[in-house]
Amino acid sequence: MKIRCPICHKEQEVPADFAYRPFCSQRCKTIDLGNWLGEAYRISRPIAADDEEPGVRGEN
């Protein structure tokens, strides 16, 4: 299985049970976690009721 790391963009052939997938290494996985904890990733606006898919909360 080929993956492209979302952090360093390196393309790599990995087994299906690769521990760091979708990242290429522990380093890139840790960088991504640091981005989340450092609030580098943000949701641009509050989630509205019409953003949710039907059936997610037991609705039809």
Short mmCIF file of N, CA, C and O in Angstrom, two decimals:
data_model
loop_
_atom_site.label_atom_id
_atom_site.label_comp_id
_atom_site.label_asym_id
_atom_site.label_seq_id
_atom_site.Cartn_x
_atom_site.Cartn_y
_atom_site.Cartn_z
N MET A 1 0.84 -1.15 0.00
CA MET A 1 0.00 0.00 0.00
C MET A 1 0.90 1.24 0.00
O MET A 1 1.86 1.31 0.74
N LYS A 2 0.58 2.19 -0.87
CA LYS A 2 1.33 3.43 -0.93
C LYS A 2 0.62 4.50 -0.13
O LYS A 2 -0.60 4.61 -0.17
N ILE A 3 1.40 5.27 0.63
CA ILE A 3 0.85 6.41 1.37
C ILE A 3 1.64 7.65 1.03
O ILE A 3 2.79 7.58 0.59
N ARG A 4 1.02 8.79 1.18
CA ARG A 4 1.71 10.08 1.07
C ARG A 4 1.51 10.75 2.42
O ARG A 4 0.39 11.05 2.82
N CYS A 5 2.59 10.98 3.13
CA CYS A 5 2.56 11.55 4.47
C CYS A 5 1.96 12.97 4.42
O CYS A 5 2.41 13.80 3.64
N PRO A 6 0.95 13.25 5.25
CA PRO A 6 0.35 14.59 5.24
C PRO A 6 1.25 15.67 5.84
O PRO A 6 1.00 16.86 5.66
N ILE A 7 2.32 15.29 6.51
CA ILE A 7 3.23 16.27 7.11
C ILE A 7 4.40 16.58 6.18
O ILE A 7 4.62 17.72 5.80
N CYS A 8 5.17 15.58 5.78
CA CYS A 8 6.36 15.82 4.95
C CYS A 8 6.13 15.55 3.47
O CYS A 8 6.98 15.84 2.65
N HIS A 9 4.97 14.97 3.13
CA HIS A 9 4.56 14.69 1.75
C HIS A 9 5.42 13.64 1.05
O HIS A 9 5.38 13.52 -0.16
N LYS A 10 6.17 12.87 1.84
CA LYS A 10 6.98 11.79 1.27
C LYS A 10 6.06 10.63 0.92
O LYS A 10 5.19 10.26 1.71
N GLU A 11 6.24 10.06 -0.27
CA GLU A 11 5.46 8.89 -0.68
C GLU A 11 6.26 7.65 -0.31
O GLU A 11 7.47 7.59 -0.51
N GLN A 12 5.55 6.65 0.23
CA GLN A 12 6.24 5.48 0.75
C GLN A 12 5.35 4.25 0.60
O GLN A 12 4.14 4.33 0.74
N GLU A 13 5.96 3.12 0.34
CA GLU A 13 5.26 1.83 0.29
C GLU A 13 5.32 1.24 1.69
O GLU A 13 6.39 1.08 2.27
N VAL A 14 4.14 0.94 2.26
CA VAL A 14 4.07 0.40 3.62
C VAL A 14 3.12 -0.79 3.66
O VAL A 14 2.23 -0.90 2.83
N PRO A 15 3.27 -1.67 4.66
CA PRO A 15 2.32 -2.77 4.81
C PRO A 15 0.97 -2.23 5.30
O PRO A 15 0.89 -1.14 5.86
N ALA A 16 -0.09 -2.99 5.13
CA ALA A 16 -1.44 -2.56 5.50
C ALA A 16 -1.57 -2.29 7.01
O ALA A 16 -2.35 -1.46 7.42
N ASP A 17 -0.78 -2.97 7.82
CA ASP A 17 -0.87 -2.79 9.27
C ASP A 17 0.23 -1.85 9.82
O ASP A 17 0.60 -1.94 10.98
N PHE A 18 0.72 -0.94 8.99
CA PHE A 18 1.78 0.00 9.37
C PHE A 18 1.33 0.85 10.55
O PHE A 18 0.28 1.49 10.51
N ALA A 19 2.10 0.87 11.62
CA ALA A 19 1.70 1.51 12.88
C ALA A 19 1.53 3.03 12.78
O ALA A 19 0.74 3.59 13.52
N TYR A 20 2.24 3.69 11.90
CA TYR A 20 2.22 5.15 11.86
C TYR A 20 1.30 5.71 10.77
O TYR A 20 1.23 6.91 10.59
N ARG A 21 0.62 4.84 10.05
CA ARG A 21 -0.24 5.28 8.97
C ARG A 21 -1.28 6.26 9.47
O ARG A 21 -1.83 6.04 10.53
N PRO A 22 -1.55 7.37 8.84
CA PRO A 22 -1.20 7.80 7.50
C PRO A 22 0.14 8.53 7.41
O PRO A 22 0.47 9.10 6.38
N PHE A 23 0.90 8.54 8.49
CA PHE A 23 2.20 9.22 8.51
C PHE A 23 3.30 8.26 8.12
O PHE A 23 3.15 7.05 8.23
N CYS A 24 4.44 8.80 7.72
CA CYS A 24 5.55 7.95 7.29
C CYS A 24 6.42 7.49 8.46
O CYS A 24 7.18 6.54 8.32
N SER A 25 6.31 8.17 9.61
CA SER A 25 7.19 7.85 10.73
C SER A 25 6.60 8.38 12.05
O SER A 25 5.65 9.17 12.05
N GLN A 26 7.20 7.96 13.14
CA GLN A 26 6.82 8.46 14.46
C GLN A 26 7.05 9.97 14.54
O GLN A 26 6.27 10.70 15.14
N ARG A 27 8.11 10.45 13.91
CA ARG A 27 8.42 11.88 13.91
C ARG A 27 7.27 12.70 13.33
O ARG A 27 6.82 13.67 13.94
N CYS A 28 6.77 12.31 12.16
CA CYS A 28 5.68 13.06 11.52
C CYS A 28 4.39 12.93 12.32
O CYS A 28 3.61 13.88 12.41
N LYS A 29 4.17 11.78 12.93
CA LYS A 29 2.98 11.59 13.77
C LYS A 29 3.05 12.53 14.98
O LYS A 29 2.05 13.15 15.34
N THR A 30 4.21 12.67 15.57
CA THR A 30 4.40 13.56 16.72
C THR A 30 4.26 15.02 16.31
O THR A 30 3.67 15.82 17.05
N ILE A 31 4.75 15.39 15.15
CA ILE A 31 4.60 16.76 14.65
C ILE A 31 3.12 17.09 14.49
O ILE A 31 2.66 18.17 14.88
N ASP A 32 2.34 16.15 13.94
CA ASP A 32 0.90 16.38 13.76
C ASP A 32 0.22 16.55 15.11
O ASP A 32 -0.62 17.45 15.28
N LEU A 33 0.55 15.73 16.09
CA LEU A 33 -0.02 15.86 17.42
C LEU A 33 0.32 17.22 18.01
O LEU A 33 -0.53 17.89 18.59
N GLY A 34 1.57 17.65 17.84
CA GLY A 34 1.97 18.97 18.32
C GLY A 34 1.18 20.09 17.65
O GLY A 34 0.85 21.09 18.30
N ASN A 35 0.87 19.93 16.37
CA ASN A 35 0.05 20.93 15.67
C ASN A 35 -1.34 21.01 16.28
O ASN A 35 -1.89 22.09 16.46
N TRP A 36 -1.93 19.86 16.62
CA TRP A 36 -3.25 19.87 17.24
C TRP A 36 -3.18 20.50 18.63
O TRP A 36 -4.01 21.34 18.98
N LEU A 37 -2.21 20.10 19.42
CA LEU A 37 -2.10 20.62 20.79
C LEU A 37 -1.73 22.10 20.82
O LEU A 37 -2.12 22.82 21.73
N GLY A 38 -0.98 22.55 19.81
CA GLY A 38 -0.60 23.95 19.72
C GLY A 38 -1.64 24.80 19.01
O GLY A 38 -1.41 25.98 18.75
N GLU A 39 -2.78 24.19 18.70
CA GLU A 39 -3.91 24.86 18.05
C GLU A 39 -3.56 25.44 16.68
O GLU A 39 -4.09 26.45 16.25
N ALA A 40 -2.67 24.75 15.95
CA ALA A 40 -2.34 25.17 14.58
C ALA A 40 -3.48 24.80 13.63
O ALA A 40 -3.65 25.44 12.60
N TYR A 41 -4.24 23.76 13.98
CA TYR A 41 -5.40 23.37 13.18
C TYR A 41 -6.63 23.98 13.85
O TYR A 41 -6.81 23.89 15.05
N ARG A 42 -7.46 24.61 13.05
CA ARG A 42 -8.67 25.24 13.59
C ARG A 42 -9.86 24.95 12.70
O ARG A 42 -9.73 24.83 11.49
N ILE A 43 -11.02 24.90 13.31
CA ILE A 43 -12.27 24.83 12.57
C ILE A 43 -12.65 26.28 12.30
O ILE A 43 -12.70 27.10 13.20
N SER A 44 -12.94 26.59 11.04
CA SER A 44 -13.11 27.98 10.63
C SER A 44 -14.36 28.66 11.17
O SER A 44 -14.42 29.87 11.24
N ARG A 45 -15.38 27.87 11.49
CA ARG A 45 -16.61 28.45 12.01
C ARG A 45 -17.30 27.42 12.89
O ARG A 45 -17.02 26.23 12.79
N PRO A 46 -18.22 27.86 13.73
CA PRO A 46 -18.96 26.89 14.54
C PRO A 46 -19.76 25.94 13.65
O PRO A 46 -20.21 26.32 12.56
N ILE A 47 -19.95 24.72 14.11
CA ILE A 47 -20.70 23.74 13.36
C ILE A 47 -22.19 24.09 13.45
O ILE A 47 -22.72 24.29 14.55
N ALA A 48 -22.85 24.15 12.33
CA ALA A 48 -24.28 24.44 12.27
C ALA A 48 -25.06 23.14 12.19
O ALA A 48 -24.52 22.09 11.82
N ALA A 49 -26.35 23.20 12.52
CA ALA A 49 -27.19 22.00 12.51
C ALA A 49 -27.24 21.36 11.13
O ALA A 49 -27.28 20.13 11.00
N ASP A 50 -27.23 22.15 10.07
CA ASP A 50 -27.31 21.58 8.72
C ASP A 50 -25.97 21.01 8.23
O ASP A 50 -25.90 20.44 7.16
N ASP A 51 -24.89 21.14 9.01
CA ASP A 51 -23.60 20.54 8.65
C ASP A 51 -23.55 19.05 8.94
O ASP A 51 -22.78 18.32 8.35
N GLU A 52 -24.37 18.59 9.88
CA GLU A 52 -24.35 17.20 10.29
C GLU A 52 -25.11 16.33 9.30
O GLU A 52 -26.09 16.77 8.71
N GLU A 53 -24.65 15.11 9.15
CA GLU A 53 -25.32 14.15 8.28
C GLU A 53 -26.51 13.54 9.02
O GLU A 53 -26.44 13.31 10.22
N PRO A 54 -27.60 13.28 8.30
CA PRO A 54 -28.76 12.63 8.95
C PRO A 54 -28.37 11.26 9.50
O PRO A 54 -27.57 10.55 8.91
N GLY A 55 -28.92 10.91 10.63
CA GLY A 55 -28.67 9.60 11.24
C GLY A 55 -27.48 9.56 12.17
O GLY A 55 -27.26 8.57 12.84
N VAL A 56 -26.71 10.64 12.25
CA VAL A 56 -25.53 10.64 13.11
C VAL A 56 -25.92 10.56 14.58
O VAL A 56 -25.31 9.86 15.36
N ARG A 57 -26.97 11.26 14.95
CA ARG A 57 -27.43 11.25 16.35
C ARG A 57 -28.74 10.50 16.49
O ARG A 57 -29.58 10.83 17.30
N GLY A 58 -28.95 9.47 15.69
CA GLY A 58 -30.16 8.68 15.77
C GLY A 58 -31.32 9.30 15.01
O GLY A 58 -32.43 8.82 15.09
N GLU A 59 -31.06 10.38 14.28
CA GLU A 59 -32.11 11.02 13.50
C GLU A 59 -32.18 10.35 12.13
O GLU A 59 -31.23 9.77 11.66
N ASN A 60 -33.28 10.50 11.45
CA ASN A 60 -33.39 9.95 10.10
C ASN A 60 -33.45 11.00 9.07
O ASN A 60 -33.71 12.03 9.00
#
